[in-house]
XYZ file of C-alpha atoms in Angstrom:
568
model
C 0.288 -0.161 -0.089
C 1.567 3.096 -1.312
C 2.130 5.345 1.856
C 0.946 8.957 2.327
C 4.272 11.364 1.859
C 4.785 13.570 4.625
C 4.806 17.341 4.136
C 7.934 18.789 5.002
C 8.162 22.536 4.804
C 3.616 21.977 3.468
C 2.560 24.935 5.435
C -0.657 25.905 3.623
C -3.979 23.204 5.054
C -5.877 23.725 1.648
C -2.658 22.283 0.202
C -1.733 20.236 2.877
C -5.620 18.037 2.793
C -6.052 18.179 -1.085
C -2.673 16.651 -2.166
C -2.798 13.677 0.623
C 0.347 14.292 3.140
C -0.150 12.948 6.139
C -1.444 14.966 8.977
C -1.203 14.731 12.631
C -5.151 16.446 13.235
C -4.433 19.064 15.723
C -8.640 20.521 14.775
C -9.421 20.477 18.154
C -7.534 23.659 18.635
C -10.533 25.094 17.337
C -12.942 24.037 19.748
C -10.507 24.724 22.798
C -10.039 28.528 21.572
C -13.983 28.561 20.879
C -14.659 27.524 24.335
C -12.264 29.499 25.950
C -13.698 33.031 24.165
C -10.398 34.768 23.720
C -10.581 37.983 22.229
C -7.175 38.797 20.971
C -4.900 35.869 21.837
C -0.938 35.704 21.557
C 0.615 32.287 21.724
C 4.343 32.333 21.660
C 6.240 29.398 20.476
C 9.146 27.930 18.858
C 9.903 28.614 15.188
C 8.811 25.660 13.249
C 6.569 24.322 15.413
C 3.593 24.248 14.061
C 2.642 27.912 14.345
C 2.227 28.634 10.707
C -0.517 25.833 9.661
C -2.707 26.103 12.831
C -3.152 29.703 11.837
C -4.180 28.266 8.112
C -6.149 25.718 9.448
C -8.187 28.786 10.940
C -8.374 30.769 8.013
C -9.687 27.693 6.145
C -12.384 26.884 9.073
C -13.577 29.997 9.824
C -13.150 31.738 6.120
C -16.576 33.368 4.517
C -15.005 33.702 1.383
C -18.112 35.636 -0.486
C -18.661 32.249 -2.708
C -20.982 29.211 -1.318
C -18.596 26.487 -3.666
C -15.540 27.726 -2.172
C -16.887 27.644 1.233
C -18.455 24.306 0.365
C -14.749 22.845 -0.674
C -13.217 24.602 2.711
C -15.781 22.978 4.798
C -14.585 19.365 3.086
C -11.148 19.813 4.124
C -12.153 18.677 7.759
C -14.315 16.206 6.614
C -12.915 12.888 9.468
C -11.346 15.586 11.667
C -11.900 16.092 15.089
C -13.094 19.114 15.453
C -16.313 17.680 13.224
C -17.230 15.422 16.293
C -17.107 18.294 18.430
C -20.902 18.899 17.828
C -22.780 21.254 16.154
C -21.866 23.880 18.823
C -18.829 24.360 16.854
C -18.904 22.956 13.014
C -21.968 25.870 12.500
C -18.812 28.854 12.429
C -17.860 27.235 9.834
C -17.474 29.853 6.468
C -19.189 32.403 9.183
C -16.687 35.496 9.069
C -14.161 37.323 6.735
C -10.555 36.510 7.201
C -7.222 38.702 7.072
C -4.030 35.718 7.091
C -0.995 37.848 7.475
C 2.816 37.185 8.173
C 5.000 38.671 9.206
C 8.019 36.516 8.562
C 9.225 37.777 5.465
C 10.250 41.339 7.062
C 13.760 39.408 8.198
C 15.711 42.513 6.219
C 18.640 44.242 5.632
C 17.403 47.873 6.340
C 13.854 49.662 7.344
C 12.818 49.947 3.772
C 12.845 46.406 2.793
C 11.135 45.207 5.791
C 8.272 47.921 5.194
C 8.105 46.606 1.557
C 7.742 43.542 2.473
C 4.965 43.759 4.786
C 3.143 46.091 2.952
C 3.142 43.737 -0.241
C 1.659 41.293 2.664
C -1.360 43.263 3.577
C -1.860 44.153 0.033
C -2.344 40.784 -0.689
C -4.309 39.935 1.848
C -6.635 43.144 0.668
C -6.321 41.731 -3.004
C -7.332 38.569 -2.250
C -10.755 40.230 -1.088
C -11.015 42.752 -4.096
C -14.093 40.775 -5.151
C -16.193 41.251 -2.269
C -15.213 44.773 -2.549
C -16.291 45.425 -6.035
C -19.374 43.538 -5.526
C -20.615 45.291 -2.190
C -18.824 48.723 -2.833
C -22.047 50.627 -3.178
C -22.413 49.930 1.019
C -18.673 52.015 1.435
C -18.073 55.450 1.309
C -15.852 56.676 -1.630
C -13.029 57.559 0.614
C -12.831 53.739 2.080
C -13.401 52.571 -1.603
C -10.658 54.303 -2.657
C -8.102 53.668 0.123
C -8.688 50.123 0.434
C -8.184 49.816 -3.427
C -5.063 51.970 -3.200
C -3.786 49.295 0.023
C -4.380 46.518 -2.518
C -2.518 48.203 -5.135
C 0.768 49.066 -3.192
C 0.212 52.780 -3.580
C -0.785 53.350 -0.292
C 1.554 55.687 2.041
C 3.017 54.299 5.025
C 0.388 56.228 7.226
C -3.314 54.198 5.557
C -0.921 50.940 5.081
C -1.122 51.518 9.536
C -4.501 51.800 9.579
C -5.412 48.741 7.253
C -6.647 46.309 9.586
C -9.474 48.788 10.792
C -10.790 49.521 7.114
C -10.492 45.813 6.620
C -12.662 44.841 9.155
C -15.105 48.189 8.378
C -14.802 47.418 5.180
C -15.897 43.748 5.565
C -18.590 44.444 7.898
C -20.662 47.262 5.716
C -20.587 44.474 3.037
C -20.889 40.868 4.639
C -22.522 42.600 7.840
C -20.127 40.341 9.762
C -16.986 41.217 12.040
C -13.069 39.558 10.826
C -10.779 37.695 12.509
C -7.279 38.430 12.269
C -4.643 36.059 12.240
C -0.965 37.303 12.174
C 1.687 34.726 11.888
C 5.753 35.300 13.334
C 4.802 38.833 14.506
C 8.074 39.106 15.974
C 10.547 37.943 13.368
C 10.683 42.065 12.222
C 11.219 42.877 15.903
C 14.319 40.382 15.787
C 15.300 40.907 12.698
C 15.124 45.071 13.167
C 16.744 44.527 16.658
C 20.056 42.706 15.239
C 20.409 45.628 12.290
C 19.758 48.525 14.416
C 16.767 49.503 13.005
C 14.671 48.580 15.776
C 12.368 51.578 17.618
C 11.495 51.914 13.894
C 9.870 49.379 13.705
C 8.743 48.861 17.180
C 6.199 52.516 15.956
C 5.583 50.899 13.203
C 3.781 46.791 14.754
C 2.833 49.037 17.717
C 0.686 51.413 15.114
C -0.573 48.390 13.445
C -1.858 46.744 16.278
C -3.028 49.689 17.363
C -5.664 50.063 15.009
C -6.428 46.513 13.947
C -6.973 44.991 17.442
C -7.543 47.974 20.091
C -9.628 50.037 18.403
C -11.778 48.111 16.076
C -15.140 47.754 16.540
C -15.236 45.409 13.979
C -12.938 42.387 14.892
C -14.675 38.927 16.192
C -11.001 37.767 17.160
C -7.819 37.581 16.605
C -4.494 35.345 16.737
C -1.265 36.333 16.427
C 1.848 33.808 17.146
C 4.976 34.829 17.794
C 8.463 33.291 19.864
C 7.758 36.188 22.313
C 6.204 38.698 24.147
C 7.125 41.452 23.885
C 5.436 44.151 25.268
C 7.356 47.095 26.731
C 8.036 48.782 24.287
C 3.875 48.870 24.184
C 3.326 46.784 21.173
C 0.216 46.030 22.865
C -0.421 49.113 24.974
C -4.267 49.281 25.693
C -5.271 45.940 25.111
C -7.527 44.941 28.291
C -8.898 41.885 26.334
C -5.382 40.686 24.815
C -5.035 36.659 26.448
C -1.450 35.530 26.046
C -0.510 32.533 25.863
C 3.011 30.701 26.471
C 4.925 27.153 26.810
C 4.271 27.884 30.488
C -0.086 27.900 30.391
C -1.617 25.249 30.656
C -4.359 25.642 28.070
C -3.508 24.339 24.306
C -0.292 23.142 24.618
C -0.888 19.965 23.314
C -2.043 22.107 19.507
C 1.530 23.108 18.752
C 4.643 20.443 18.233
C 3.565 16.532 18.662
C 2.699 14.406 21.706
C 4.343 10.695 22.260
C 1.217 9.515 21.033
C 0.987 11.721 17.696
C 4.832 10.394 17.049
C 4.366 5.979 17.811
C 0.887 6.727 15.494
C 3.105 8.244 12.588
C 6.367 5.177 13.556
C 4.192 2.516 13.294
C 1.884 3.800 9.667
C 5.483 4.220 8.429
C 6.639 0.921 9.493
C 9.459 2.726 11.369
C 8.786 1.903 14.797
C 11.758 0.402 15.911
C 13.728 3.820 15.521
C 11.692 5.004 17.992
C 14.080 5.405 20.718
C 16.147 7.738 18.123
C 13.485 9.968 17.557
C 12.632 10.475 21.195
C 16.141 10.629 22.281
C 17.173 13.209 19.407
C 13.571 15.613 19.294
C 11.490 14.798 22.302
C 11.785 16.591 25.802
C 9.980 20.112 25.700
C 7.446 20.597 28.196
C 4.401 22.936 27.179
C 2.405 23.191 30.109
C 2.577 19.786 31.645
C 2.593 18.525 28.497
C 5.525 16.784 26.566
C 5.687 17.696 23.568
C 8.255 16.350 20.140
C 9.590 19.101 17.853
C 7.804 18.367 14.908
C 9.583 20.083 12.392
C 12.790 17.354 13.165
C 10.026 14.924 13.703
C 8.685 14.688 10.642
C 12.466 15.216 8.851
C 13.225 12.341 10.028
C 10.685 10.846 10.131
C 10.996 11.544 5.869
C 14.277 10.104 6.081
C 13.513 6.666 7.911
C 11.084 6.530 5.159
C 14.078 6.536 2.302
C 15.932 4.294 4.916
C 15.484 2.629 8.517
C 18.925 3.303 9.567
C 19.813 6.213 8.581
C 21.410 8.447 11.629
C 19.334 11.669 12.443
C 20.499 15.042 12.058
C 19.950 19.094 13.462
C 17.111 19.759 11.461
C 16.015 22.294 13.913
C 19.306 24.114 13.061
C 18.689 24.950 9.319
C 15.159 26.697 10.193
C 15.763 28.736 13.746
C 17.005 32.037 13.873
C 20.176 31.093 15.311
C 21.418 35.007 16.337
C 20.990 35.114 20.340
C 22.759 31.825 20.938
C 25.726 33.314 18.921
C 25.525 36.482 20.534
C 25.362 34.457 24.132
C 28.664 32.721 22.770
C 30.156 35.962 21.922
C 29.409 37.831 25.453
C 29.899 35.400 27.281
C 32.294 36.211 30.127
C 33.653 33.515 32.842
C 30.316 32.872 34.414
C 27.278 32.159 31.778
C 30.770 30.015 30.461
C 30.681 28.142 33.228
C 26.935 28.021 33.040
C 26.873 27.099 30.037
C 29.296 24.451 30.356
C 26.204 23.036 33.368
C 24.092 22.840 30.369
C 26.106 20.724 27.845
C 26.602 17.998 30.810
C 22.909 17.406 31.623
C 22.490 19.718 34.460
C 20.427 22.290 35.249
C 20.375 25.945 35.794
C 17.106 28.020 38.248
C 15.657 30.833 36.417
C 13.257 33.459 37.518
C 10.418 33.333 34.972
C 10.186 36.801 33.316
C 8.026 36.596 29.897
C 7.705 40.298 29.264
C 10.670 40.613 27.659
C 12.216 43.132 25.237
C 15.320 42.602 22.953
C 16.907 45.467 24.241
C 17.045 43.677 27.624
C 18.694 40.682 26.711
C 22.227 41.280 28.077
C 20.962 43.689 30.582
C 21.194 40.206 33.376
C 21.922 36.181 32.732
C 18.190 36.298 34.458
C 16.728 38.147 30.915
C 18.987 35.885 28.304
C 17.724 32.347 30.001
C 14.544 33.448 29.711
C 15.090 34.291 25.844
C 16.733 31.322 25.531
C 13.729 28.822 27.341
C 10.948 31.176 25.267
C 12.234 30.630 21.578
C 13.347 26.675 22.886
C 16.732 26.382 22.854
C 16.021 25.528 26.937
C 12.797 24.116 28.601
C 11.556 23.500 31.806
C 12.682 19.572 34.118
C 10.648 21.634 37.039
C 9.233 24.177 38.554
C 8.764 25.932 42.008
C 7.493 29.272 44.146
C 9.246 31.274 45.512
C 9.085 35.087 46.811
C 5.763 35.159 45.238
C 7.958 34.261 41.915
C 8.373 31.605 40.005
C 11.357 29.576 39.073
C 12.039 27.368 36.397
C 14.905 24.698 36.544
C 15.840 24.753 32.690
C 17.900 22.502 30.585
C 18.737 21.484 26.992
C 15.845 19.794 25.726
C 17.725 17.236 23.604
C 20.372 15.900 21.404
C 19.585 18.048 18.458
C 19.406 20.941 20.779
C 22.648 20.172 21.772
C 24.073 19.889 18.778
C 23.592 23.357 18.023
C 25.597 24.836 20.960
C 27.900 22.043 20.410
C 28.362 23.008 16.888
C 28.091 27.403 17.545
C 30.290 26.736 20.345
C 33.425 25.113 18.087
C 32.387 27.572 15.417
C 33.118 30.880 17.888
C 36.059 29.185 18.964
C 37.641 28.618 15.229
C 37.107 32.338 15.490
C 38.324 33.256 17.944
C 41.747 31.061 18.108
C 42.086 32.806 14.816
C 43.100 36.089 16.373
C 45.332 34.705 17.999
C 48.870 34.524 17.844
C 50.544 31.207 18.645
C 54.113 31.556 17.767
C 55.408 30.564 21.332
C 53.504 27.657 21.068
C 54.901 26.861 17.778
C 58.312 27.810 19.117
C 57.448 25.074 21.978
C 56.346 22.506 19.855
C 59.412 22.723 17.826
C 61.888 23.075 20.762
C 60.160 20.331 22.856
C 59.346 22.532 25.398
C 56.374 20.075 26.934
C 55.616 22.624 29.708
C 55.394 26.006 27.705
C 52.678 23.310 26.191
C 51.541 22.697 28.345
C 50.174 26.509 29.946
C 50.167 28.390 26.258
C 47.453 25.280 25.959
C 45.840 25.854 29.455
C 45.591 28.976 29.232
C 43.388 28.534 25.825
C 41.188 26.088 27.786
C 41.134 28.217 30.494
C 38.978 30.774 27.745
C 37.034 28.218 25.836
C 33.551 26.780 26.940
C 33.305 22.963 26.895
C 31.055 20.176 26.061
C 32.880 16.832 28.113
C 30.177 14.503 27.331
C 31.324 14.648 24.089
C 35.032 15.421 25.219
C 37.263 13.726 22.900
C 35.808 15.040 19.457
C 35.891 18.477 21.708
C 39.466 18.503 22.529
C 40.860 17.156 19.385
C 38.784 19.758 17.184
C 40.406 21.711 20.182
C 43.773 21.456 19.085
C 43.317 20.615 15.722
C 42.191 24.507 14.882
C 45.100 26.169 16.993
C 47.726 23.842 15.587
C 46.025 24.684 11.832
C 47.201 28.188 12.063
C 50.241 27.251 11.266
C 51.790 28.311 8.235
C 54.574 26.416 8.039
C 53.164 22.862 8.393
C 50.141 20.547 7.430
C 47.604 19.791 9.756
C 45.885 16.402 9.767
C 43.515 14.960 11.954
C 42.712 11.478 11.617
C 39.050 10.455 13.198
C 39.355 7.088 12.460
C 41.224 4.703 15.621
C 43.289 1.616 14.689
C 47.177 0.476 14.319
C 48.789 2.974 12.521
C 46.974 6.319 12.889
C 48.120 9.309 14.722
C 44.959 11.229 16.070
C 47.186 14.074 14.466
C 50.404 14.566 12.474
C 51.589 17.618 11.929
C 54.662 17.909 9.367
C 56.311 21.052 6.721
C 55.546 21.002 3.191
C 58.967 19.917 2.274
C 60.386 16.246 3.758
C 63.445 18.327 4.524
C 61.725 20.178 7.786
C 60.274 19.261 11.198
C 57.131 16.320 11.538
C 55.808 15.313 14.441
C 52.542 13.288 15.840
C 50.478 13.824 18.313
C 47.666 11.342 20.570
C 45.314 12.797 23.128
C 43.792 11.279 26.228
C 40.670 12.735 27.888
C 41.635 11.179 32.126
C 38.784 10.901 34.184
C 40.409 12.968 37.476
C 42.863 15.711 37.388
C 44.806 13.087 39.439
C 45.084 10.805 35.902
C 46.863 13.936 33.650
C 50.865 12.725 33.999
C 49.972 9.280 33.979
C 47.489 9.400 30.711
C 49.717 11.812 28.328
C 52.951 9.389 29.058
C 50.553 6.848 28.465
C 49.484 8.542 24.619
C 53.327 9.068 24.489
C 53.879 5.230 24.593
C 50.595 4.452 22.269
C 52.564 5.816 19.286
C 55.597 4.007 19.834
C 53.803 0.325 20.725
C 51.958 0.739 17.411
C 54.344 2.610 15.243
C 52.951 5.751 14.290
C 55.355 7.682 13.245
C 55.948 4.532 9.476
C 53.087 6.854 8.168
C 55.547 9.972 7.979
C 58.220 7.681 7.354
C 57.075 6.274 4.458
C 56.327 9.302 2.736
C 60.031 10.636 3.411
C 60.271 12.473 6.337
C 63.125 12.542 8.961
C 62.540 14.747 11.615
C 60.112 13.257 13.234
C 59.236 13.754 17.215
C 56.239 12.967 19.225
C 53.170 14.736 22.013
C 51.937 12.342 24.443
C 48.546 14.799 26.042
C 46.121 14.445 27.611
C 42.988 16.614 28.920
C 41.267 17.108 32.096
C 38.087 19.589 32.169
C 40.110 23.097 32.034
C 43.686 20.819 32.706
C 46.171 19.388 29.910
C 49.926 17.480 30.469
C 52.126 17.285 27.998
C 54.908 14.041 27.529
C 57.318 14.785 24.642
C 59.639 11.458 22.913
C 61.539 12.175 19.703
C 61.165 9.270 17.229
C 64.124 7.828 18.114
C 62.560 5.743 20.499
């Protein structure tokens, strides 16, 4: 039997259902929304956790397109879904309202002018999508309303008119259809995050604030609104005066299972595709998030890994999320880290927890005012999750940890890239001279100094130290460095050689000690292994005659070096 295709990157609900992709039914999100009756609802979830698809689902459920045939086709999309079994109280809401559905994710641009233009185009597209309704009922509008609507649809409106576009749309639709408008805004904070990092934050805040005020605060023709993003940005008064704003973050018990996949949903998917045997790997890599009191998997990564498993059952998992989520916050964290922050990052990478005080109302400008704000950013954007929580002096504290292997690899790869960048700025002439002179004490002191400045992750210690040392040695213009990842007779960890066969060459073997007391013994063992396994032979065969050997051992921020020549 031919299996359904997996919806990798499919975010349009109609396309997903009509093209018969595999769909994890999240339609009970609609029931919960109608039951809780929020007027303006802000959902904050990490990137790629189903926000866009859920908003698309809301559009096709609630939208009155003005065309009976199209409305019937939209209703057909929900045939057999859980919401159709919830009762007439909910199904009678299908096709009832005008809907304006905006995504602001394309506003990630290099300057305000380009970012504003992409949002203007997005708004114009939605106005144009409803043009037939306006043309059919334009006699119910004033001439000014009609002309202004058309200017916005044709991308000819000025910024002041675009700022008031949501309110204008709702008023025009009410006059023509007699129905209030549903406003859906996806990724509202993408323009703000981008503007913060690119230096035009205040301009963007002013525009977003005006757009929201007209559409959500002073709009008498609003049925309800759903806004999504990663963070709650409120101190800049983007949501000023919105007394009916309901904020649903990853801390809330409500709606906790509608963004991300539950374990039963993942198991059902893996069973369908015959990949149940790989469940433990799926769980280690992509589970671990706690929304409210519900454990959820990263849906983007689950679908991508499931797609790869469907092609080859023994395929290795990969960090799919790293290429889709903005990692600027992680990069900024690493670059700015002081000694205390580096220690806290190492604590997380070891699998331990940090106690952080929860601040839901944060701003990008506050990110570096203190470490608590920074850890909150990482928590709400999906780079940390909660293992537990407690109250202290009427304040919520979380025990936060890294959710899973996938996210840990993001930290590790970012740290390694940062280390490489820092290493390139250093002058290691003293290290190369010590290497050539057989000065093991000088080498130890220089390497210890570098280790003290780095952020290390000890559960992957061997690869970390190999990468650390190779990165340093590769800075020399006089030597070629070869890093042998495979172990076995005849292959040392690292070889360093002059391009000329008459020049110097070195064999380095690394060991990771289990305590600081074993550093000296392990460095001696590493050196002896070079001789016992004849690691110099490869260089001798190439024609090198000046070969020196080093055994180096590491334990956390300490190392030991032992020197020997190739004649032993």
